[in-house]
Short mmCIF file of C-alpha atoms in Angstrom, two decimals:
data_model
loop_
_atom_site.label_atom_id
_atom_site.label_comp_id
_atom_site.label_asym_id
_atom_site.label_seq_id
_atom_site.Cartn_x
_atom_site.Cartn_y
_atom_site.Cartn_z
CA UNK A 13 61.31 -89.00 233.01
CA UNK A 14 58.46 -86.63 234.17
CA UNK A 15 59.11 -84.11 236.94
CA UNK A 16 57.46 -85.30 240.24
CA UNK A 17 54.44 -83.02 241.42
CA UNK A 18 54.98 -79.93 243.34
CA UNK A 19 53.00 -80.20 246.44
CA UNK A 20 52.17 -77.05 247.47
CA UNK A 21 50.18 -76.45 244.51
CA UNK A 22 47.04 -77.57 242.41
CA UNK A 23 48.90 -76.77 239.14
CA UNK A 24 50.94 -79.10 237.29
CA UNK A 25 54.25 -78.54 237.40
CA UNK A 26 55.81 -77.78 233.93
CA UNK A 27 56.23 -80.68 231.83
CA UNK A 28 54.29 -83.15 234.16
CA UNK A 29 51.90 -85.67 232.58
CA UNK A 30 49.25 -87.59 234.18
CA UNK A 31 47.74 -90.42 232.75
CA UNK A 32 46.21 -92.29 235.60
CA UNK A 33 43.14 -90.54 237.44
CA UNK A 34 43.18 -90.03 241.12
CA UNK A 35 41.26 -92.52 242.52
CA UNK A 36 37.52 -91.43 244.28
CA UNK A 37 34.35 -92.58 244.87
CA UNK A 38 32.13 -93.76 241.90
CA UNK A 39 28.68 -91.99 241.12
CA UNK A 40 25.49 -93.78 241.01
CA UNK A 41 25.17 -96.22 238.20
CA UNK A 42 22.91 -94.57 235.13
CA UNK A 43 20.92 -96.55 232.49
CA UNK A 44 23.62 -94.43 229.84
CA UNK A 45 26.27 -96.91 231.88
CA UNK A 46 24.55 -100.11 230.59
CA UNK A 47 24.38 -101.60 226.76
CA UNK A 48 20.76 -103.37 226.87
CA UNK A 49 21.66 -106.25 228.07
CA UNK A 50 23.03 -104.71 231.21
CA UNK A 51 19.68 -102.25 231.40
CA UNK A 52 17.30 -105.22 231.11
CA UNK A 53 19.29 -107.27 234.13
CA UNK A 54 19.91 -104.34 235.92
CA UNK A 55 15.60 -103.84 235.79
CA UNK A 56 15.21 -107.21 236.75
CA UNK A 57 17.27 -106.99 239.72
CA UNK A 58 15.01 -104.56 240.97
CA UNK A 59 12.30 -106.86 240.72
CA UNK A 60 10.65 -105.78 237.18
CA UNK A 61 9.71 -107.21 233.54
CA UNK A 62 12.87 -106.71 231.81
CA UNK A 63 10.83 -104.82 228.71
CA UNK A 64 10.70 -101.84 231.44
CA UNK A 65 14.30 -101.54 230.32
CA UNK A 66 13.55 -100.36 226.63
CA UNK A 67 10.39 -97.89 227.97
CA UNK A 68 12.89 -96.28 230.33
CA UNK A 69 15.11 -95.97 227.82
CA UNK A 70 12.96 -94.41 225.11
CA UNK A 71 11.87 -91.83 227.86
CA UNK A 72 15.71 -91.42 228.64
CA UNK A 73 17.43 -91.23 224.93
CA UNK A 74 14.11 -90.32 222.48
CA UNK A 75 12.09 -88.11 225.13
CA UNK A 76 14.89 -86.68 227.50
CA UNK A 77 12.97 -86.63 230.25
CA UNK A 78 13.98 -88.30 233.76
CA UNK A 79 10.89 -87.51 235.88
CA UNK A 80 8.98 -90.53 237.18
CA UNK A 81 5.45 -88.55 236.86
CA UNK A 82 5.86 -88.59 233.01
CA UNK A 83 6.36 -91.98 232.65
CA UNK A 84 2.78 -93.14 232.71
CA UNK A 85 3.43 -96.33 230.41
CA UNK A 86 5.18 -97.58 233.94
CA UNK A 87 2.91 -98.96 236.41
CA UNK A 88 2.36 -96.50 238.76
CA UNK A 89 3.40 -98.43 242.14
CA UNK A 90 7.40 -98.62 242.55
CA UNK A 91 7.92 -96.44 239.45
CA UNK A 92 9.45 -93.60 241.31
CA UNK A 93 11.83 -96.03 242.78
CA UNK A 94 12.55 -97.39 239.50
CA UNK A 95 13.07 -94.48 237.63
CA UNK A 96 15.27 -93.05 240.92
CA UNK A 97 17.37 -96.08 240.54
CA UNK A 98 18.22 -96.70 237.18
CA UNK A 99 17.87 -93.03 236.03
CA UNK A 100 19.81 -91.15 239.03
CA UNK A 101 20.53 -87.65 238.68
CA UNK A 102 24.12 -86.88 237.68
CA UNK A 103 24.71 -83.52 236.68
CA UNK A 104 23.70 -80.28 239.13
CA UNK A 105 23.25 -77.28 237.15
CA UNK A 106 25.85 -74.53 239.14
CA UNK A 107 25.32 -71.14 236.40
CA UNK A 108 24.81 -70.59 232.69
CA UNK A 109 26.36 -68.11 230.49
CA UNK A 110 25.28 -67.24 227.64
CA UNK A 111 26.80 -65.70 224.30
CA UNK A 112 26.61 -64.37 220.81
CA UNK A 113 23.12 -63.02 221.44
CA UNK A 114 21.93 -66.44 223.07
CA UNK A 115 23.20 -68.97 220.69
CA UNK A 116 26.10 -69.99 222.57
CA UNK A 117 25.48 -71.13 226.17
CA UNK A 118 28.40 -72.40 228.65
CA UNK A 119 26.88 -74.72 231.52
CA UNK A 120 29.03 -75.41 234.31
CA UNK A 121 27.78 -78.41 236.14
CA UNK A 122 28.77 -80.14 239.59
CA UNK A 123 29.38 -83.81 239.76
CA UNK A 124 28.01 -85.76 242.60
CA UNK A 125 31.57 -85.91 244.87
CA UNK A 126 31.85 -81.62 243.95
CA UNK A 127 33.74 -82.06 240.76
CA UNK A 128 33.36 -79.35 238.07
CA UNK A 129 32.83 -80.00 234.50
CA UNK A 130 31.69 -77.60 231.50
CA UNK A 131 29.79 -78.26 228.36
CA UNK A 132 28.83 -75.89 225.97
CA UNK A 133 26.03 -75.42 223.62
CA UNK A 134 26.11 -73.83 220.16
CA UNK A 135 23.57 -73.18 217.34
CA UNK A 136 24.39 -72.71 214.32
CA UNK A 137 22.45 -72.17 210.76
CA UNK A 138 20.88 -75.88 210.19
CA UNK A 139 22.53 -77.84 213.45
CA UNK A 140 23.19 -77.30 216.86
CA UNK A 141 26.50 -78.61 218.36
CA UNK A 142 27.80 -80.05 221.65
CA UNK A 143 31.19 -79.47 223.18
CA UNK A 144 31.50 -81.90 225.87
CA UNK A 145 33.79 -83.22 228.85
CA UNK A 146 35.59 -85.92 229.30
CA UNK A 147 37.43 -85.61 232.46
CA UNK A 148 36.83 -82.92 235.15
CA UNK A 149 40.03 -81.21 234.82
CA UNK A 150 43.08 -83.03 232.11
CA UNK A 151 45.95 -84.44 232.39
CA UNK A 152 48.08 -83.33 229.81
CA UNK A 153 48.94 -79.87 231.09
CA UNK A 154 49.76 -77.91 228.06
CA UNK A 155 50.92 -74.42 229.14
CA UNK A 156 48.24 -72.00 226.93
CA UNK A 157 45.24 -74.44 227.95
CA UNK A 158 43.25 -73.41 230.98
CA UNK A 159 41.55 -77.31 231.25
CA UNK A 160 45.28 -78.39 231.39
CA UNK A 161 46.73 -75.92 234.28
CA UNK A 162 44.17 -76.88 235.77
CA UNK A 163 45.80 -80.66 236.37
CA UNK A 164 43.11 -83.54 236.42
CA UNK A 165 40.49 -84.30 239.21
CA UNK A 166 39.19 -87.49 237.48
CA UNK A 167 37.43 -89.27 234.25
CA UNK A 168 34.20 -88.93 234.01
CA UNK A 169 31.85 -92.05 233.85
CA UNK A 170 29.84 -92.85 230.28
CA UNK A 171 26.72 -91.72 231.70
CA UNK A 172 27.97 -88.52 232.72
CA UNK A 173 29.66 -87.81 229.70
CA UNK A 174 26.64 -88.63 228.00
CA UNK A 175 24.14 -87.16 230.28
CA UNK A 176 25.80 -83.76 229.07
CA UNK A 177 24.42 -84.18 225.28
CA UNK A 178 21.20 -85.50 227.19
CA UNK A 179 20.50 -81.87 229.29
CA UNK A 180 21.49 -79.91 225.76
CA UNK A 181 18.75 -81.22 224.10
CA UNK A 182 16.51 -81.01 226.88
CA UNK A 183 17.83 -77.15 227.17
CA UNK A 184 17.17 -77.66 223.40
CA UNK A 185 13.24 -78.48 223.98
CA UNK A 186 12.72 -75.92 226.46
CA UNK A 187 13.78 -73.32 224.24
CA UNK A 188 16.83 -72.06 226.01
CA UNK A 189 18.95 -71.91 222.86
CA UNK A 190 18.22 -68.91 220.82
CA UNK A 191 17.95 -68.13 217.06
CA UNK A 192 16.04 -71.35 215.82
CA UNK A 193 13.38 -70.78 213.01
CA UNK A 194 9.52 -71.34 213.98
CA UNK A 195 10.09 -74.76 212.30
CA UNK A 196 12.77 -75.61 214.95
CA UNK A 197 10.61 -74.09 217.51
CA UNK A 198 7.71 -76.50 217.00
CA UNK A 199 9.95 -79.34 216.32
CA UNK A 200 12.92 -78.77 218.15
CA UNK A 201 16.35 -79.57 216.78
CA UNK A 202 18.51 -82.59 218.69
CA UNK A 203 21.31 -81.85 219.26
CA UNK A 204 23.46 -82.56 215.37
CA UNK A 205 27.15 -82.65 216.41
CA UNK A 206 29.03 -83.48 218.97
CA UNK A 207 32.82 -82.61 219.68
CA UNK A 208 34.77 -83.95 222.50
CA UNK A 209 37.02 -81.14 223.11
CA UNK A 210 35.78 -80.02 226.68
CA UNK A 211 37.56 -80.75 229.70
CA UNK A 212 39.99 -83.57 229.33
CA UNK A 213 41.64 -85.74 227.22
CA UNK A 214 39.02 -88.16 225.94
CA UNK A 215 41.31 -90.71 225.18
CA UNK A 216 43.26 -91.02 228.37
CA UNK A 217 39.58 -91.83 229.61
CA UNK A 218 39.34 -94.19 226.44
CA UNK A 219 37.01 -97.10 227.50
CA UNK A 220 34.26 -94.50 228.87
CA UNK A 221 34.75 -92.16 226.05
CA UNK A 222 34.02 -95.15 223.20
CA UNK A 223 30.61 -96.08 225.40
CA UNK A 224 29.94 -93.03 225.37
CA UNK A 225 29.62 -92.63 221.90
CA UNK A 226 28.34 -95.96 221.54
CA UNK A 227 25.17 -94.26 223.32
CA UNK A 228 25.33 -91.04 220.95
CA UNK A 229 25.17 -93.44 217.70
CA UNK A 230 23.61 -96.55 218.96
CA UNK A 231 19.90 -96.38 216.87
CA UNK A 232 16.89 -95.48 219.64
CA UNK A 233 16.24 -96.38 222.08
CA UNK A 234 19.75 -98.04 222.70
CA UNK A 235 20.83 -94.52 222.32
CA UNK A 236 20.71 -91.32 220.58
CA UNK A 237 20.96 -92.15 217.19
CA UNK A 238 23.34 -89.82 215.92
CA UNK A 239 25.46 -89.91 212.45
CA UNK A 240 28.92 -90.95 213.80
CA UNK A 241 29.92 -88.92 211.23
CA UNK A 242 28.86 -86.09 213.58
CA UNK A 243 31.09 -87.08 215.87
CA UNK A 244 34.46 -85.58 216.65
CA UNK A 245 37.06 -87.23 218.66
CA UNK A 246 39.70 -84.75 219.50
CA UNK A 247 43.26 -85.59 220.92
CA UNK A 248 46.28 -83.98 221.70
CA UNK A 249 48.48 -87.29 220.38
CA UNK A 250 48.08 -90.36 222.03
CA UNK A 251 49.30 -92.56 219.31
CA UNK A 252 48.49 -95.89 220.83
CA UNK A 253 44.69 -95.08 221.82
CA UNK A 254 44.57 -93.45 218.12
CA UNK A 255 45.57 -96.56 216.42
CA UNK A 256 43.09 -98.40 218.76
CA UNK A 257 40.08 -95.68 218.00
CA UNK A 258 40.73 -96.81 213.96
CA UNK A 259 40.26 -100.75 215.07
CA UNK A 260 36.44 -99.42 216.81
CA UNK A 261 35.40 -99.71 213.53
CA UNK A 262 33.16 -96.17 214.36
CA UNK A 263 33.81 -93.92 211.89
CA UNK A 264 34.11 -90.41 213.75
CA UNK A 265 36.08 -87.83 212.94
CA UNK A 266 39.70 -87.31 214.52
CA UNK A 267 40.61 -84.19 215.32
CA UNK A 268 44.59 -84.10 215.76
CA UNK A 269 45.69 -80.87 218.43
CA UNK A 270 49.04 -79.87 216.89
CA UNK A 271 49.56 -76.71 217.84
CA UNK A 272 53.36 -76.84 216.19
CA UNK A 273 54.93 -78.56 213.67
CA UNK A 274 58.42 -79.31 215.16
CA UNK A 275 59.46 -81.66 218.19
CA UNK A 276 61.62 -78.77 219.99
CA UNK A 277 58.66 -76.13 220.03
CA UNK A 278 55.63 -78.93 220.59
CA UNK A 279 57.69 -80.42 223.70
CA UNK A 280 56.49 -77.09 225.36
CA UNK A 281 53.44 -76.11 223.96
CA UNK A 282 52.12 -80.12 223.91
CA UNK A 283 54.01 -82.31 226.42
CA UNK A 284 52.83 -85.20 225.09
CA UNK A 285 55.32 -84.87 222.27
CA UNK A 286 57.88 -85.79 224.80
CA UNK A 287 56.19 -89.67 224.47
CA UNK A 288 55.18 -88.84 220.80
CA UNK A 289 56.86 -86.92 218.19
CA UNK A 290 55.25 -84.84 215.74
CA UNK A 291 55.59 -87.23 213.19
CA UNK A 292 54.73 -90.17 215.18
CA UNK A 293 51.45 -88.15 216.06
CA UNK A 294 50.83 -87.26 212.13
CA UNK A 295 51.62 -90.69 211.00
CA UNK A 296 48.75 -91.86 213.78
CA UNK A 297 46.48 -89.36 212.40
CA UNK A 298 46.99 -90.64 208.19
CA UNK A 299 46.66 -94.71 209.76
CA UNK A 300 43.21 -93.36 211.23
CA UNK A 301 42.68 -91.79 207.77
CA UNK A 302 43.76 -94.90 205.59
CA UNK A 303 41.44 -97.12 208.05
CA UNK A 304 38.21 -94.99 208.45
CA UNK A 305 38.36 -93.16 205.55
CA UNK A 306 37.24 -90.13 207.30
CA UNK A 307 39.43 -87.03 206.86
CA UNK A 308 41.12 -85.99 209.59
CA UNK A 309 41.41 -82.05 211.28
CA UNK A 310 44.07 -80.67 212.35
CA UNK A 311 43.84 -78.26 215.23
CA UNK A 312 46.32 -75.45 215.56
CA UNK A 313 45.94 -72.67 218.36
CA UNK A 314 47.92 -69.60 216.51
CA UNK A 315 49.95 -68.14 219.13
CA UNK A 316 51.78 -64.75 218.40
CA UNK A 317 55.48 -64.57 218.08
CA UNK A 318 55.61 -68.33 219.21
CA UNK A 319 53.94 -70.68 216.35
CA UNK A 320 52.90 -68.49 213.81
CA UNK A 321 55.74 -68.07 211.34
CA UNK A 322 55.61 -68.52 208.09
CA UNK A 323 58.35 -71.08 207.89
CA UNK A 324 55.99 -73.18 210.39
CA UNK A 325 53.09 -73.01 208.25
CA UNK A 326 55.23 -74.07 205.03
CA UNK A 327 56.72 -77.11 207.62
CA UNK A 328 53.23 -77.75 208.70
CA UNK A 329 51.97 -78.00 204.80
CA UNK A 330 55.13 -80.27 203.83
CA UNK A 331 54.62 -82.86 206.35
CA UNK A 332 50.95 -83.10 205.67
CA UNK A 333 51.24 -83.24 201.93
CA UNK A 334 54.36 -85.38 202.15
CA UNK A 335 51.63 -88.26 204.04
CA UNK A 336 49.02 -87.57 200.60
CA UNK A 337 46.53 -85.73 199.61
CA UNK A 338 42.85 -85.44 200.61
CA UNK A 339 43.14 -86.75 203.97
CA UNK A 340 43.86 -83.92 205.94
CA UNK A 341 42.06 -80.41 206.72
CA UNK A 342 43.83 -77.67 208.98
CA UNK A 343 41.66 -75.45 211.55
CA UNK A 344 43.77 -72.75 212.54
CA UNK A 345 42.22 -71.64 215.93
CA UNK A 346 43.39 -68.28 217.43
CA UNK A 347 44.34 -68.26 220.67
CA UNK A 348 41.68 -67.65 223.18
CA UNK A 349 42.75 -65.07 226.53
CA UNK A 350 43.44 -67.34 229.03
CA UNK A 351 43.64 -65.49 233.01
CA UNK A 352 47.61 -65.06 233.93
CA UNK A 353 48.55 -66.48 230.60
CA UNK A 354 51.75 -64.68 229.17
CA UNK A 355 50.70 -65.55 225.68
CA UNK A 356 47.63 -63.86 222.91
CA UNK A 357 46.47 -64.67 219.53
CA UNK A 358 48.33 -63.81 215.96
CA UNK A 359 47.85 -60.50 214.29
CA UNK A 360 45.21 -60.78 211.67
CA UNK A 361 47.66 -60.27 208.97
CA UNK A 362 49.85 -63.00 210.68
CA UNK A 363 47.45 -65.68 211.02
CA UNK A 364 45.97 -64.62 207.09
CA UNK A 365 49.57 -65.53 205.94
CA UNK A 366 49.94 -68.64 207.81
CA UNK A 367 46.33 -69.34 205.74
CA UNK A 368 47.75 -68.81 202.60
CA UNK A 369 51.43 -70.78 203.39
CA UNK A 370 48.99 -73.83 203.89
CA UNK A 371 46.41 -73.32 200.99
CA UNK A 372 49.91 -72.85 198.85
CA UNK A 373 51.24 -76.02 199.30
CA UNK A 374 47.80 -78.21 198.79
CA UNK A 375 46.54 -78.33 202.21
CA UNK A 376 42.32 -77.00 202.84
CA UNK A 377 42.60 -74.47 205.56
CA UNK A 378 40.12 -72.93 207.51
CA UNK A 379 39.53 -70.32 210.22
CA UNK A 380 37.88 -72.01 213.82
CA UNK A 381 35.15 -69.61 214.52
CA UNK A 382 35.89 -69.02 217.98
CA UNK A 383 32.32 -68.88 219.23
CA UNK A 384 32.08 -68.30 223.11
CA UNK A 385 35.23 -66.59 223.90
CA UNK A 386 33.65 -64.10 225.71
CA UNK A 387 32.13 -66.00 228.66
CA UNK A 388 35.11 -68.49 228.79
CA UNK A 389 33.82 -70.91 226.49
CA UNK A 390 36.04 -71.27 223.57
CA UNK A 391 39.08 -73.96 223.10
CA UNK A 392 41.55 -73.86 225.93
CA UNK A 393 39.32 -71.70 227.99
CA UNK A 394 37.38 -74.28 230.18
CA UNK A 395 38.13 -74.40 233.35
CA UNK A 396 35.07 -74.76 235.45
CA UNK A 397 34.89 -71.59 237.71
CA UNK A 398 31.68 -70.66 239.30
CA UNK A 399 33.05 -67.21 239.83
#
């Protein structure tokens, strides 16, 4: 059983789980909401041709733009309405900060009932990637996590998750993203990748979540049009909505949040372990594997003095290689400064040994470049502040 709530405090109490979102009032419904179908009866509704549907949408998913005035393919009397109706704005910008000499930027946005939510944008040589939200806030309160002591406001819709990947690329067009080439000035890169590890636990929000990247890899205009390969579902372990994400038939990559390879150290660190063991999580994880055939990541925040010995890396590489080989790869992530948090990242030395405890027994290890860290933007550090 889960301890009850404290009520004198926003924070999660230790231990505490929440896997149903409070209940408040619904935002505007978006085109990103609708499959085509729903977009072309939605347009009719309103009292126009249903092929309106597919120019709104190539503005929407192939243009990014949402003004009415560059729509001129629309006939000019009731297309302000129109495009107010089906293309409503979502997402207030609140402040922007920016990183690694303008190549990261963290955009902290406010929902339409005051909800917070953070996305961040990063370019790197040859792509540009997308960390988005899921939820404002999460659910799963795991103690080193800023997102997660920050308890869970509510899921976000699949427009608003989307609309997040939408604004990068339009920050993407305006040149707001620094260190692209002339060639990617003059033809802007889209935005490549996308990885849901923002706010939230995408699949405690699972029915939005797989629309939502049914609009990142549906072909234009339906949506986006990105490799699903390019996708990255991340999760701290809920086996059931894994084993369900394998039957989508989408083959995105799973990333796995670990964090510790025994039950008695991941019921603290990961209190989802309480539902699902380690091994119930890892066996979860090779099933995706076996039905995808997409190699999964494992995500492991080093922590000094708590996860980091070496007898945990050589338990970490056992169970992994016990399950095969080839269908695994281990990102050990250390731990970004979290405000109040009693806990830091390895010692260099400490984390390079944990490296080499994995690489011995078979198991591809690599570093998570930690980009962002310094305006709040890494892995555990979202949390939404406009301070």
């Amino acid at each position: 059983m889960t301890d009850l709530p404290d009520p004198t405090t926003r924070r999660p109490v230790p231990g505490q789980l929440t896997f149903k979102a409070p209940r408040r009032g619904k935002p505007p419904q978006h085109l990103a909401d609708l499959d085509e179908a729903g977009r072309k009866a939605a347009v009719e509704a309103l009292g126009h041709k249903g092929f309106r549907a597919k120019q709104l949408s190539t503005h929407y998913f192939e243009h990014f733009v949402d003004e009415s005035a560059e729509m001129t393919d629309l006939p000019a009397a009731g297309r302000a309405e129109l495009v107010e109706a089906m293309l409503p704005q979502l997402l207030t910008p609140v402040r922007a900060l920016h990183a690694d000499d303008g190549r990261t930027i963290k955009q902290v946005w406010r929902l339409f009932d005051g909800a917070l939510v953070e996305s961040v944008l990063m370019r790197y040589p040859g792509r540009v990637t997308m960390c988005i939200s899921s939820q404002a806030g999460c659910g799963m309160n795991c103690p080193f996590c800023a997102t997660g002591q920050g308890g869970l406001t509510r899921n976000l819709t699949t427009a608003e998750i989307v609309e997040q990947v939408v604004a990068g690329a339009r920050m993407l067009r305006a040149g707001a993203l620094a260190g692209g080439d002339d060639e990617s000035r003059e033809t802007p890169l889209r935005v490549s990748n996308v990885v849901f590890m923002g706010m939230g636990e995408a699949l405690a929000n699972y029915r939005q979540a797989i629309n939502a990247i049914h609009r990142l890899v549906d072909p234009a205009p339906a949506g986006l049009g990105m490799s699903a390969r390019h996708v990255t579902m991340s999760t701290v372990g809920l086996v059931p909505a894994i084993d369900k994400l394998a039957a989508e038939g989408i083959p995105v990559t799973l990333a796995l949040s670990l964090h510790a390879p025994d039950d008695e150290l991941r019921n603290e660190l990961v209190p989802i372990n309480t539902r699902w063991s380690v091994d119930e999580a890892l066996d979860a994880a090779y099933r995706y594997y076996e039905t995808t055939g997409r190699r999964v990541s494992i995500e492991y925040a080093l922590i000094k003095d708590i996860n980091d010995h070496a007898w945990r890396a050589d338990l970490l590489g056992e169970k992994l290689r016990a399950r095969g080989k080839g269908w695994v790869h281990v990102n050990p992530i250390p731990l970004n400064p979290t405000p109040g948090s009693k806990w830091t990242a390895s010692r260099k030395g400490v984390e390079q040994q944990f490296v080499e405890r994995l690489r011995a027994h078979g198991i591809p290890t690599t570093i998570r470049d930690t980009r962002g860290s310094d305006i709040d933007g890494a892995c555990g550090q979202l949390a939404a502040s406009t301070a």
